[in-house]
Amino acid sequence: MELSAGPRPEGVGPPHPQGAAPCDGGCVRVPGVGSDHIGMVADLAAASELFRASLRDTAELARAVGVPGLFAELPAESPVDSPPTRAGALVNLRMVLGRGARRRRVADSPPCRVRHLSLFAVQLAFVDLLASAGVRPAAVVGHSLGEWTAATVVGAISRADAVRMVARRAELIQSAPQGMTVSVAAGAEEIRPLLDDGLEIAAENSPVACVVSGIDATAFEERLRARGVVHRRLDDRFAFHNRLLAEAADTLAGLVEEVEFTEPAIPMASAVTGEWVKQFDAAYWRAQLIGTVRFKDALATLARDHGLLVEIGPGNVRPWATHAAPDLDTVRTAKSSFEGARDRDVYEQALAELWLHGHEPVWPVPAADRPHRAPRALPPVLTRRGFDPGREHEAVPAAPAAEFPLRAASELSQRLAELWCALLGLDHVDEDDHFFDLGGDSLLGRHLIALVRQHTGREVPGEVVFASGTVRGMADSIQRHLSEGTR
């Protein structure tokens, strides 16, 4: 069964479908490389003809600039009730990310232009899909590579020119000196004193999250481990947003001189300056490749005028926004790599959240055909009681005192709650709280998976841990996995 949401838009940023209103006061964030993962958007591409068509359009433009086979075989239509899948999504994405049974040697890694253009294509497909649902941004912000997608969304550059520049930019990065990029769960000011010569702050994402890049980050990672600072190596081939890219940035600036940029039709917050974009020129894109991503400042700029941020494609900006712009509500449209949810379910959940913010989306399927959760009885302590002053009433039993961090139903739930509190900096969680709603992200998610393995003494895949994003669901899924393994 296909997901259908109105006529296919022509290009990026089409008019609203009949009966739909723009997402008033909302803005969108386009993430960069590192948010992509194996099998991303597989079942969404299978379910939506519009999404597939957008991917094909970008793939054809990529072919025209010498990058054939970006999507060798897009998935065919799949049943709505099919389970989540990691297969059949982006072509060669397992190879592109250098993941699999064993990590590929640097020499065996494919061109990074394939990975960059794949993510660019997926992001534009999400923009087209949301536009067909009547969701149009009031402002846009991009992160790293995502700024090229953002510039396309705001109409400052054509899709064809953007594909050409993204491909050339990736080729220049590929030819730059080898380096490393590390994501760190700590602020730039805290991390800066720990940097070796050659290491730089590549991105300031929030007061408690930054990225470091340089030639060799091995000793730096050891210092982080010694201090108990959560971190993850994003790439051991390239040092993004580092002076190692100086020559590449100079060449890119010369290429950008040949591109015609127009005035943005939608405001765009710059991760280069941290303020609203005034103009795109060669100097801007040179600084964009080599300089620190000032995403924390860009979020603060958005929050001055807007209250809602929609994540376009894979990624989770909520943890950064929670600290950098706490008044900015966030909505994600795609699942993380280790979640067991279906892409289409996460997308429809995003539309539901937009509806809660006052937007009336064009739903992908008729309401009568959408799955509904069965109603669940309220706990006794939440049952409403009437009071008639004209008659006597039995005493109302007091609610049991809360036990922190959680009044859990099992030892495993209790331990999970404690891990959540430690990772997310919370004093209390509820069994039905969602990890990503409380500020969890891919970095903390991977750390949680490692802690679960340490606690259970067993290898528990990420898809099992995150089959549900709640404490209750995680405990049930992990317990089933452990029980099945002992039979």
CSV table of C-alpha atoms in Angstrom, one decimal:
chain,number,residue,atom,x,y,z
A,1,MET,CA,0.0,0.0,0.0
A,2,GLU,CA,1.4,3.4,-1.0
A,3,LEU,CA,1.5,6.5,1.2
A,4,SER,CA,-0.1,9.3,-0.7
A,5,ALA,CA,-0.3,12.9,0.4
A,6,GLY,CA,-1.5,15.0,-2.4
A,7,PRO,CA,0.1,15.8,-5.8
A,8,ARG,CA,3.8,15.6,-6.2
A,9,PRO,CA,5.4,19.0,-5.9
A,10,GLU,CA,7.5,20.5,-8.6
A,11,GLY,CA,11.0,21.0,-7.2
A,12,VAL,CA,11.7,22.1,-3.7
A,13,GLY,CA,9.2,24.2,-1.8
A,14,PRO,CA,6.0,23.7,-3.8
A,15,PRO,CA,2.8,25.5,-3.1
A,16,HIS,CA,0.6,24.1,-0.3
A,17,PRO,CA,-1.9,21.4,-1.4
A,18,GLN,CA,-5.5,22.5,-1.4
A,19,GLY,CA,-6.8,22.9,2.1
A,20,ALA,CA,-3.4,22.9,3.8
A,21,ALA,CA,-1.9,25.8,5.7
A,22,PRO,CA,1.8,26.6,6.1
A,23,CYS,CA,3.5,25.5,9.3
A,24,ASP,CA,3.2,28.9,10.8
A,25,GLY,CA,6.1,30.0,13.0
A,26,GLY,CA,8.0,26.7,12.4
A,27,CYS,CA,11.4,26.3,11.0
A,28,VAL,CA,13.4,23.3,9.7
A,29,ARG,CA,16.9,22.0,10.5
A,30,VAL,CA,18.9,20.0,8.0
A,31,PRO,CA,21.6,17.9,9.6
A,32,GLY,CA,25.0,17.0,8.2
A,33,VAL,CA,27.1,13.9,7.6
A,34,GLY,CA,27.1,11.6,10.6
A,35,SER,CA,23.3,11.5,10.9
A,36,ASP,CA,23.0,9.0,8.0
A,37,HIS,CA,22.9,5.3,8.7
A,38,ILE,CA,22.6,1.9,7.1
A,39,GLY,CA,19.1,1.3,5.8
A,40,MET,CA,17.8,4.8,6.5
A,41,VAL,CA,14.4,5.7,5.0
A,42,ALA,CA,14.1,2.2,3.4
A,43,ASP,CA,10.5,1.6,4.2
A,44,LEU,CA,9.5,5.2,3.6
A,45,ALA,CA,10.9,5.0,0.1
A,46,ALA,CA,9.0,1.8,-0.3
A,47,ALA,CA,5.7,3.3,0.9
A,48,SER,CA,5.8,6.7,-0.9
A,49,GLU,CA,5.9,7.2,-4.6
A,50,LEU,CA,6.6,10.9,-4.1
A,51,PHE,CA,9.6,10.1,-1.9
A,52,ARG,CA,11.0,7.7,-4.5
A,53,ALA,CA,10.4,10.2,-7.3
A,54,SER,CA,12.3,12.9,-5.5
A,55,LEU,CA,15.2,10.5,-4.9
A,56,ARG,CA,15.3,9.6,-8.6
A,57,ASP,CA,15.3,13.3,-9.6
A,58,THR,CA,18.4,14.0,-7.5
A,59,ALA,CA,20.0,10.7,-8.7
A,60,GLU,CA,19.6,11.8,-12.3
A,61,LEU,CA,21.2,15.2,-11.5
A,62,ALA,CA,24.0,13.3,-9.8
A,63,ARG,CA,24.5,11.1,-12.9
A,64,ALA,CA,24.8,14.3,-15.0
A,65,VAL,CA,27.8,15.4,-12.9
A,66,GLY,CA,29.6,12.0,-13.1
A,67,VAL,CA,28.1,10.2,-10.0
A,68,PRO,CA,26.0,7.3,-11.5
A,69,GLY,CA,24.2,4.6,-9.6
A,70,LEU,CA,23.4,6.8,-6.6
A,71,PHE,CA,20.2,4.7,-6.2
A,72,ALA,CA,20.8,1.5,-8.2
A,73,GLU,CA,17.5,0.0,-7.1
A,74,LEU,CA,14.8,1.8,-5.2
A,75,PRO,CA,12.6,-0.5,-3.1
A,76,ALA,CA,9.3,-1.6,-4.6
A,77,GLU,CA,6.0,-1.0,-2.8
A,78,SER,CA,5.8,-3.0,0.5
A,79,PRO,CA,2.9,-4.0,2.7
A,80,VAL,CA,2.0,-1.4,5.4
A,81,ASP,CA,2.3,-4.1,8.1
A,82,SER,CA,5.8,-5.2,7.0
A,83,PRO,CA,8.4,-5.2,9.8
A,84,PRO,CA,11.1,-2.5,10.0
A,85,THR,CA,13.9,-3.2,7.6
A,86,ARG,CA,17.5,-2.1,7.2
A,87,ALA,CA,17.9,-3.6,3.7
A,88,GLY,CA,17.2,-2.1,0.3
A,89,ALA,CA,17.6,1.5,1.2
A,90,LEU,CA,20.4,3.7,0.0
A,91,VAL,CA,22.5,1.9,-2.5
A,92,ASN,CA,25.9,0.7,-1.2
A,93,LEU,CA,25.3,2.7,2.0
A,94,ARG,CA,26.9,-0.1,4.1
A,95,MET,CA,30.0,0.3,2.1
A,96,VAL,CA,29.7,4.1,2.0
A,97,LEU,CA,29.7,4.3,5.8
A,98,GLY,CA,32.6,1.9,6.1
A,99,ARG,CA,30.6,-0.4,8.3
A,100,GLY,CA,29.8,-4.1,8.2
A,101,ALA,CA,31.3,-7.3,9.6
A,102,ARG,CA,34.6,-5.5,9.8
A,103,ARG,CA,35.6,-1.9,9.1
A,104,ARG,CA,37.0,-1.2,5.7
A,105,ARG,CA,40.5,0.1,5.2
A,106,VAL,CA,40.8,3.8,4.2
A,107,ALA,CA,42.1,2.7,0.8
A,108,ASP,CA,39.0,0.6,0.2
A,109,SER,CA,36.5,3.4,1.1
A,110,PRO,CA,34.3,4.6,-1.7
A,111,PRO,CA,34.1,8.2,-2.8
A,112,CYS,CA,32.7,10.4,-0.1
A,113,ARG,CA,30.7,12.2,-2.8
A,114,VAL,CA,28.3,9.2,-3.0
A,115,ARG,CA,27.6,9.4,0.8
A,116,HIS,CA,27.2,13.2,0.7
A,117,LEU,CA,24.9,13.1,-2.3
A,118,SER,CA,22.9,10.3,-0.9
A,119,LEU,CA,22.2,12.3,2.3
A,120,PHE,CA,21.5,15.4,0.3
A,121,ALA,CA,18.9,13.4,-1.8
A,122,VAL,CA,17.2,12.0,1.2
A,123,GLN,CA,16.9,15.4,2.8
A,124,LEU,CA,15.3,17.0,-0.3
A,125,ALA,CA,13.0,14.0,-0.5
A,126,PHE,CA,11.8,14.7,3.0
A,127,VAL,CA,11.3,18.4,2.1
A,128,ASP,CA,9.2,17.4,-0.9
A,129,LEU,CA,7.2,14.9,1.2
A,130,LEU,CA,6.5,17.4,3.9
A,131,ALA,CA,5.6,20.1,1.4
A,132,SER,CA,3.0,17.7,-0.1
A,133,ALA,CA,1.5,17.5,3.5
A,134,GLY,CA,1.3,21.3,3.6
A,135,VAL,CA,4.4,21.8,5.8
A,136,ARG,CA,6.4,24.8,4.6
A,137,PRO,CA,9.1,26.3,6.7
A,138,ALA,CA,9.1,29.8,8.0
A,139,ALA,CA,12.9,29.7,8.4
A,140,VAL,CA,15.7,27.2,7.7
A,141,VAL,CA,19.0,26.2,9.3
A,142,GLY,CA,21.6,23.7,8.1
A,143,HIS,CA,24.4,21.9,9.9
A,144,SER,CA,27.7,21.4,7.9
A,145,LEU,CA,26.7,19.7,4.6
A,146,GLY,CA,23.1,20.4,5.5
A,147,GLU,CA,23.7,24.1,4.8
A,148,TRP,CA,23.8,23.2,1.1
A,149,THR,CA,20.5,21.5,1.4
A,150,ALA,CA,19.2,24.5,3.3
A,151,ALA,CA,20.3,26.9,0.6
A,152,THR,CA,18.4,24.8,-1.9
A,153,VAL,CA,15.3,24.8,0.3
A,154,VAL,CA,15.2,28.6,0.6
A,155,GLY,CA,15.6,29.0,-3.1
A,156,ALA,CA,19.1,30.5,-3.1
A,157,ILE,CA,20.5,27.9,-5.4
A,158,SER,CA,19.0,25.5,-7.9
A,159,ARG,CA,18.9,21.8,-7.2
A,160,ALA,CA,21.1,21.1,-10.2
A,161,ASP,CA,23.8,23.6,-9.1
A,162,ALA,CA,23.6,22.3,-5.5
A,163,VAL,CA,24.2,18.7,-6.6
A,164,ARG,CA,27.2,19.8,-8.6
A,165,MET,CA,28.7,21.8,-5.7
A,166,VAL,CA,28.0,19.0,-3.2
A,167,ALA,CA,29.8,16.5,-5.5
A,168,ARG,CA,32.8,18.8,-6.0
A,169,ARG,CA,32.9,19.7,-2.3
A,170,ALA,CA,33.0,16.0,-1.4
A,171,GLU,CA,35.7,15.3,-4.0
A,172,LEU,CA,37.9,18.0,-2.5
A,173,ILE,CA,37.3,16.7,1.1
A,174,GLN,CA,38.3,13.2,-0.2
A,175,SER,CA,41.6,14.5,-1.6
A,176,ALA,CA,42.5,16.4,1.6
A,177,PRO,CA,45.0,15.1,4.2
A,178,GLN,CA,43.7,12.2,6.3
A,179,GLY,CA,42.3,13.1,9.7
A,180,MET,CA,39.8,12.3,12.4
A,181,THR,CA,36.5,13.7,13.7
A,182,VAL,CA,35.2,13.1,17.2
A,183,SER,CA,31.8,14.0,18.7
A,184,VAL,CA,32.0,14.9,22.4
A,185,ALA,CA,29.2,15.2,25.0
A,186,ALA,CA,30.7,18.4,26.6
A,187,GLY,CA,30.9,22.1,25.7
A,188,ALA,CA,33.7,23.6,23.6
A,189,GLU,CA,35.0,25.7,26.5
A,190,GLU,CA,35.4,22.6,28.7
A,191,ILE,CA,37.1,20.7,25.9
A,192,ARG,CA,39.4,23.3,24.4
A,193,PRO,CA,42.1,23.0,27.1
A,194,LEU,CA,42.4,19.2,26.3
A,195,LEU,CA,43.2,19.7,22.6
A,196,ASP,CA,46.5,18.7,21.1
A,197,ASP,CA,48.3,20.7,18.4
A,198,GLY,CA,46.4,20.2,15.2
A,199,LEU,CA,43.1,19.5,16.8
A,200,GLU,CA,40.3,22.2,16.5
A,201,ILE,CA,36.7,22.7,17.6
A,202,ALA,CA,34.9,21.7,14.4
A,203,ALA,CA,31.4,22.4,15.7
A,204,GLU,CA,29.8,24.0,18.7
A,205,ASN,CA,26.4,22.3,18.8
A,206,SER,CA,25.2,23.3,22.3
A,207,PRO,CA,26.6,24.3,25.6
A,208,VAL,CA,27.1,20.6,26.4
A,209,ALA,CA,28.0,19.2,22.9
A,210,CYS,CA,30.8,19.8,20.5
A,211,VAL,CA,32.8,18.2,17.7
A,212,VAL,CA,36.6,18.0,17.5
A,213,SER,CA,38.7,17.3,14.4
A,214,GLY,CA,42.3,17.1,13.4
A,215,ILE,CA,45.2,14.9,12.2
A,216,ASP,CA,45.2,12.4,15.1
A,217,ALA,CA,42.7,12.4,18.0
A,218,THR,CA,43.8,9.2,19.7
A,219,ALA,CA,45.6,10.8,22.7
A,220,PHE,CA,42.7,13.3,23.0
A,221,GLU,CA,40.2,10.4,23.1
A,222,GLU,CA,42.3,8.7,25.9
A,223,ARG,CA,42.0,11.9,28.0
A,224,LEU,CA,38.3,12.0,27.5
A,225,ARG,CA,38.0,8.4,28.6
A,226,ALA,CA,40.1,9.1,31.7
A,227,ARG,CA,37.7,11.9,32.6
A,228,GLY,CA,34.6,9.8,31.9
A,229,VAL,CA,33.5,12.1,29.1
A,230,VAL,CA,31.1,10.4,26.6
A,231,HIS,CA,32.4,10.6,23.0
A,232,ARG,CA,32.3,8.8,19.7
A,233,ARG,CA,34.6,8.9,16.7
A,234,LEU,CA,32.5,10.0,13.8
A,235,ASP,CA,35.1,9.5,11.1
A,236,ASP,CA,38.7,8.2,11.0
A,237,ARG,CA,39.3,9.4,7.4
A,238,PHE,CA,38.4,13.1,7.3
A,239,ALA,CA,38.9,16.0,9.6
A,240,PHE,CA,35.8,18.1,8.9
A,241,HIS,CA,35.8,21.8,9.5
A,242,ASN,CA,39.5,22.0,10.1
A,243,ARG,CA,42.5,23.9,8.6
A,244,LEU,CA,43.5,20.6,6.9
A,245,LEU,CA,40.8,21.5,4.4
A,246,ALA,CA,42.3,25.0,3.6
A,247,GLU,CA,43.4,24.0,0.1
A,248,ALA,CA,40.1,22.3,-0.6
A,249,ALA,CA,38.3,25.4,0.7
A,250,ASP,CA,40.3,27.7,-1.6
A,251,THR,CA,39.4,25.5,-4.6
A,252,LEU,CA,35.8,25.4,-3.7
A,253,ALA,CA,35.6,29.1,-3.4
A,254,GLY,CA,36.8,29.4,-7.0
A,255,LEU,CA,34.1,27.0,-8.2
A,256,VAL,CA,31.4,28.8,-6.3
A,257,GLU,CA,32.2,32.0,-8.2
A,258,GLU,CA,30.6,30.3,-11.3
A,259,VAL,CA,27.3,29.6,-9.5
A,260,GLU,CA,24.4,32.0,-9.6
A,261,PHE,CA,22.9,32.6,-6.1
A,262,THR,CA,19.6,34.4,-5.7
A,263,GLU,CA,18.1,36.1,-2.6
A,264,PRO,CA,16.6,33.5,-0.3
A,265,ALA,CA,12.8,33.3,-0.4
A,266,ILE,CA,12.8,32.0,3.2
A,267,PRO,CA,15.0,33.3,6.0
A,268,MET,CA,18.0,31.1,6.7
A,269,ALA,CA,20.0,31.1,10.0
A,270,SER,CA,23.7,30.7,9.3
A,271,ALA,CA,25.9,28.2,11.1
A,272,VAL,CA,28.9,30.1,9.7
A,273,THR,CA,28.1,33.4,11.5
A,274,GLY,CA,25.4,32.4,13.9
A,275,GLU,CA,23.1,35.1,12.5
A,276,TRP,CA,20.7,35.4,9.6
A,277,VAL,CA,22.3,34.9,6.2
A,278,LYS,CA,22.8,38.2,4.3
A,279,GLN,CA,24.3,36.8,1.2
A,280,PHE,CA,25.9,33.7,-0.3
A,281,ASP,CA,29.3,34.2,-2.0
A,282,ALA,CA,32.6,32.5,-2.4
A,283,ALA,CA,33.9,33.7,0.9
A,284,TYR,CA,30.9,32.3,2.7
A,285,TRP,CA,31.2,28.8,1.3
A,286,ARG,CA,35.0,28.8,1.9
A,287,ALA,CA,34.4,29.7,5.6
A,288,GLN,CA,31.6,27.1,5.7
A,289,LEU,CA,34.0,24.3,4.8
A,290,ILE,CA,37.0,25.2,6.9
A,291,GLY,CA,35.5,27.0,9.9
A,292,THR,CA,33.8,26.0,13.1
A,293,VAL,CA,30.1,25.2,12.8
A,294,ARG,CA,28.4,27.7,15.1
A,295,PHE,CA,25.2,25.8,15.4
A,296,LYS,CA,24.6,26.7,19.0
A,297,ASP,CA,24.4,30.4,18.0
A,298,ALA,CA,22.3,29.6,14.9
A,299,LEU,CA,19.8,27.9,17.2
A,300,ALA,CA,19.6,30.9,19.5
A,301,THR,CA,19.0,33.1,16.5
A,302,LEU,CA,16.1,30.9,15.3
A,303,ALA,CA,14.6,30.8,18.8
A,304,ARG,CA,14.4,34.6,18.9
A,305,ASP,CA,11.7,34.6,16.3
A,306,HIS,CA,10.3,31.0,16.2
A,307,GLY,CA,9.1,28.4,18.6
A,308,LEU,CA,9.2,25.2,16.6
A,309,LEU,CA,12.0,23.3,14.8
A,310,VAL,CA,11.4,20.3,12.5
A,311,GLU,CA,14.3,18.0,11.8
A,312,ILE,CA,14.6,17.0,8.1
A,313,GLY,CA,15.7,13.4,7.7
A,314,PRO,CA,17.9,11.4,10.0
A,315,GLY,CA,19.1,13.2,13.1
A,316,ASN,CA,18.0,14.4,16.5
A,317,VAL,CA,18.4,18.1,17.3
A,318,ARG,CA,16.4,17.9,20.5
A,319,PRO,CA,19.3,17.4,22.9
A,320,TRP,CA,21.2,20.4,21.4
A,321,ALA,CA,18.1,22.6,21.4
A,322,THR,CA,17.3,21.7,25.0
A,323,HIS,CA,20.5,23.4,26.1
A,324,ALA,CA,21.1,26.0,23.4
A,325,ALA,CA,17.5,27.2,22.9
A,326,PRO,CA,15.2,25.7,25.6
A,327,ASP,CA,12.1,27.5,24.4
A,328,LEU,CA,12.4,25.9,21.0
A,329,ASP,CA,10.1,22.8,20.6
A,330,THR,CA,11.5,20.1,18.2
A,331,VAL,CA,10.0,17.5,16.0
A,332,ARG,CA,11.9,14.7,14.3
A,333,THR,CA,10.8,13.1,11.0
A,334,ALA,CA,13.1,10.1,10.8
A,335,LYS,CA,14.3,7.4,13.2
A,336,SER,CA,17.8,6.9,14.6
A,337,SER,CA,19.9,4.1,13.3
A,338,PHE,CA,19.3,1.8,16.3
A,339,GLU,CA,15.5,2.3,16.6
A,340,GLY,CA,13.2,-0.6,15.8
A,341,ALA,CA,10.4,1.7,14.6
A,342,ARG,CA,9.3,2.0,10.9
A,343,ASP,CA,10.3,5.1,9.0
A,344,ARG,CA,6.7,5.8,8.0
A,345,ASP,CA,5.5,5.6,11.6
A,346,VAL,CA,8.1,8.1,12.8
A,347,TYR,CA,7.1,10.4,9.9
A,348,GLU,CA,3.4,10.2,10.7
A,349,GLN,CA,4.2,10.8,14.3
A,350,ALA,CA,5.9,14.0,13.2
A,351,LEU,CA,2.7,15.1,11.4
A,352,ALA,CA,0.8,14.4,14.6
A,353,GLU,CA,3.2,16.5,16.6
A,354,LEU,CA,2.8,19.3,14.1
A,355,TRP,CA,-1.0,19.0,14.5
A,356,LEU,CA,-0.5,19.5,18.2
A,357,HIS,CA,1.3,22.7,17.4
A,358,GLY,CA,-1.6,24.1,15.5
A,359,HIS,CA,-0.7,22.9,11.9
A,360,GLU,CA,-3.4,21.0,10.0
A,361,PRO,CA,-1.4,18.5,7.8
A,362,VAL,CA,-2.6,16.6,4.8
A,363,TRP,CA,-2.4,13.0,6.2
A,364,PRO,CA,-0.8,10.3,4.1
A,365,VAL,CA,-3.7,7.9,4.4
A,366,PRO,CA,-7.4,8.4,5.3
A,367,ALA,CA,-8.0,8.6,9.0
A,368,ALA,CA,-10.2,5.4,9.0
A,369,ASP,CA,-7.3,3.4,7.5
A,370,ARG,CA,-4.7,4.6,10.0
A,371,PRO,CA,-3.8,2.2,12.9
A,372,HIS,CA,-5.1,3.2,16.3
A,373,ARG,CA,-3.9,2.2,19.7
A,374,ALA,CA,-6.3,0.3,21.8
A,375,PRO,CA,-7.4,2.4,24.8
A,376,ARG,CA,-5.7,1.4,28.1
A,377,ALA,CA,-7.3,1.6,31.5
A,378,LEU,CA,-6.1,4.3,33.7
A,379,PRO,CA,-4.1,3.4,36.8
A,380,PRO,CA,-6.4,3.4,40.0
A,381,VAL,CA,-4.6,6.4,41.4
A,382,LEU,CA,-5.6,8.5,38.3
A,383,THR,CA,-9.3,7.4,38.2
A,384,ARG,CA,-11.6,10.4,38.6
A,385,ARG,CA,-14.0,10.4,41.6
A,386,GLY,CA,-17.2,12.4,41.9
A,387,PHE,CA,-18.0,14.3,45.2
A,388,ASP,CA,-21.5,14.9,46.4
A,389,PRO,CA,-21.5,17.1,49.6
A,390,GLY,CA,-25.0,15.7,50.5
A,391,ARG,CA,-23.8,12.2,51.4
A,392,GLU,CA,-21.0,10.5,53.1
A,393,HIS,CA,-18.0,9.2,51.2
A,394,GLU,CA,-15.4,6.7,52.0
A,395,ALA,CA,-11.9,8.0,52.4
A,396,VAL,CA,-9.9,8.3,49.1
A,397,PRO,CA,-6.8,6.2,49.4
A,398,ALA,CA,-3.6,8.3,49.1
A,399,ALA,CA,-1.4,7.8,46.1
A,400,PRO,CA,1.7,5.8,46.9
A,401,ALA,CA,4.8,7.8,47.4
A,402,ALA,CA,7.1,8.0,44.4
A,403,GLU,CA,10.3,6.2,44.5
A,404,PHE,CA,13.1,7.8,42.5
A,405,PRO,CA,14.3,7.5,39.9
A,406,LEU,CA,11.4,5.2,39.1
A,407,ARG,CA,8.8,3.0,40.7
A,408,ALA,CA,9.8,0.2,38.3
A,409,ALA,CA,8.0,-3.1,37.7
A,410,SER,CA,11.2,-5.0,37.4
A,411,GLU,CA,14.9,-4.9,38.4
A,412,LEU,CA,15.8,-4.4,34.7
A,413,SER,CA,13.4,-1.5,34.4
A,414,GLN,CA,14.9,0.0,37.6
A,415,ARG,CA,18.4,-0.3,36.2
A,416,LEU,CA,17.4,1.2,32.9
A,417,ALA,CA,15.9,4.1,34.6
A,418,GLU,CA,19.1,4.7,36.6
A,419,LEU,CA,21.1,4.6,33.4
A,420,TRP,CA,18.7,7.0,31.7
A,421,CYS,CA,19.0,9.4,34.6
A,422,ALA,CA,22.8,9.2,34.6
A,423,LEU,CA,23.1,9.7,30.8
A,424,LEU,CA,20.4,12.4,30.5
A,425,GLY,CA,21.2,14.3,33.7
A,426,LEU,CA,17.7,13.7,35.2
A,427,ASP,CA,16.5,13.0,38.7
A,428,HIS,CA,13.4,11.1,37.6
A,429,VAL,CA,12.0,9.2,34.7
A,430,ASP,CA,8.7,7.5,34.1
A,431,GLU,CA,8.3,4.1,32.6
A,432,ASP,CA,6.4,5.6,29.6
A,433,ASP,CA,8.9,8.5,29.0
A,434,HIS,CA,10.6,8.4,25.6
A,435,PHE,CA,14.4,8.4,25.4
A,436,PHE,CA,14.5,11.0,22.6
A,437,ASP,CA,11.8,13.2,24.1
A,438,LEU,CA,14.0,13.6,27.2
A,439,GLY,CA,17.0,14.7,25.3
A,440,GLY,CA,18.6,11.4,24.2
A,441,ASP,CA,20.6,11.4,20.9
A,442,SER,CA,22.6,8.9,18.8
A,443,LEU,CA,25.7,9.4,20.9
A,444,LEU,CA,24.0,8.8,24.2
A,445,GLY,CA,22.0,6.0,22.6
A,446,ARG,CA,25.1,4.1,21.7
A,447,HIS,CA,26.5,4.7,25.2
A,448,LEU,CA,23.2,3.2,26.6
A,449,ILE,CA,23.6,0.1,24.4
A,450,ALA,CA,27.1,-0.4,25.7
A,451,LEU,CA,25.9,0.0,29.3
A,452,VAL,CA,23.1,-2.5,28.7
A,453,ARG,CA,25.7,-5.0,27.4
A,454,GLN,CA,27.8,-4.3,30.5
A,455,HIS,CA,24.9,-4.7,32.9
A,456,THR,CA,23.5,-8.0,31.3
A,457,GLY,CA,26.8,-9.5,30.4
A,458,ARG,CA,25.3,-10.3,27.0
A,459,GLU,CA,25.5,-8.8,23.5
A,460,VAL,CA,22.2,-7.0,23.1
A,461,PRO,CA,21.8,-5.4,19.6
A,462,GLY,CA,20.7,-1.8,19.3
A,463,GLU,CA,17.6,-2.8,17.5
A,464,VAL,CA,16.5,-4.8,20.5
A,465,VAL,CA,17.3,-2.0,23.1
A,466,PHE,CA,15.5,0.6,21.0
A,467,ALA,CA,12.7,-1.6,19.7
A,468,SER,CA,10.8,0.8,21.9
A,469,GLY,CA,12.0,4.2,23.1
A,470,THR,CA,10.4,3.9,26.6
A,471,VAL,CA,11.8,2.4,29.7
A,472,ARG,CA,9.0,-0.1,29.9
A,473,GLY,CA,9.3,-1.1,26.2
A,474,MET,CA,13.1,-1.4,26.4
A,475,ALA,CA,12.9,-3.6,29.5
A,476,ASP,CA,10.4,-5.9,27.8
A,477,SER,CA,12.3,-6.2,24.6
A,478,ILE,CA,15.7,-6.8,26.3
A,479,GLN,CA,14.1,-9.4,28.6
A,480,ARG,CA,12.6,-11.3,25.7
A,481,HIS,CA,16.0,-11.2,23.9
A,482,LEU,CA,17.8,-12.6,26.9
A,483,SER,CA,15.1,-15.3,27.5
A,484,GLU,CA,15.2,-16.4,23.9
A,485,GLY,CA,19.0,-16.7,24.1
A,486,THR,CA,18.8,-19.1,27.0
A,487,ARG,CA,16.5,-21.6,25.3
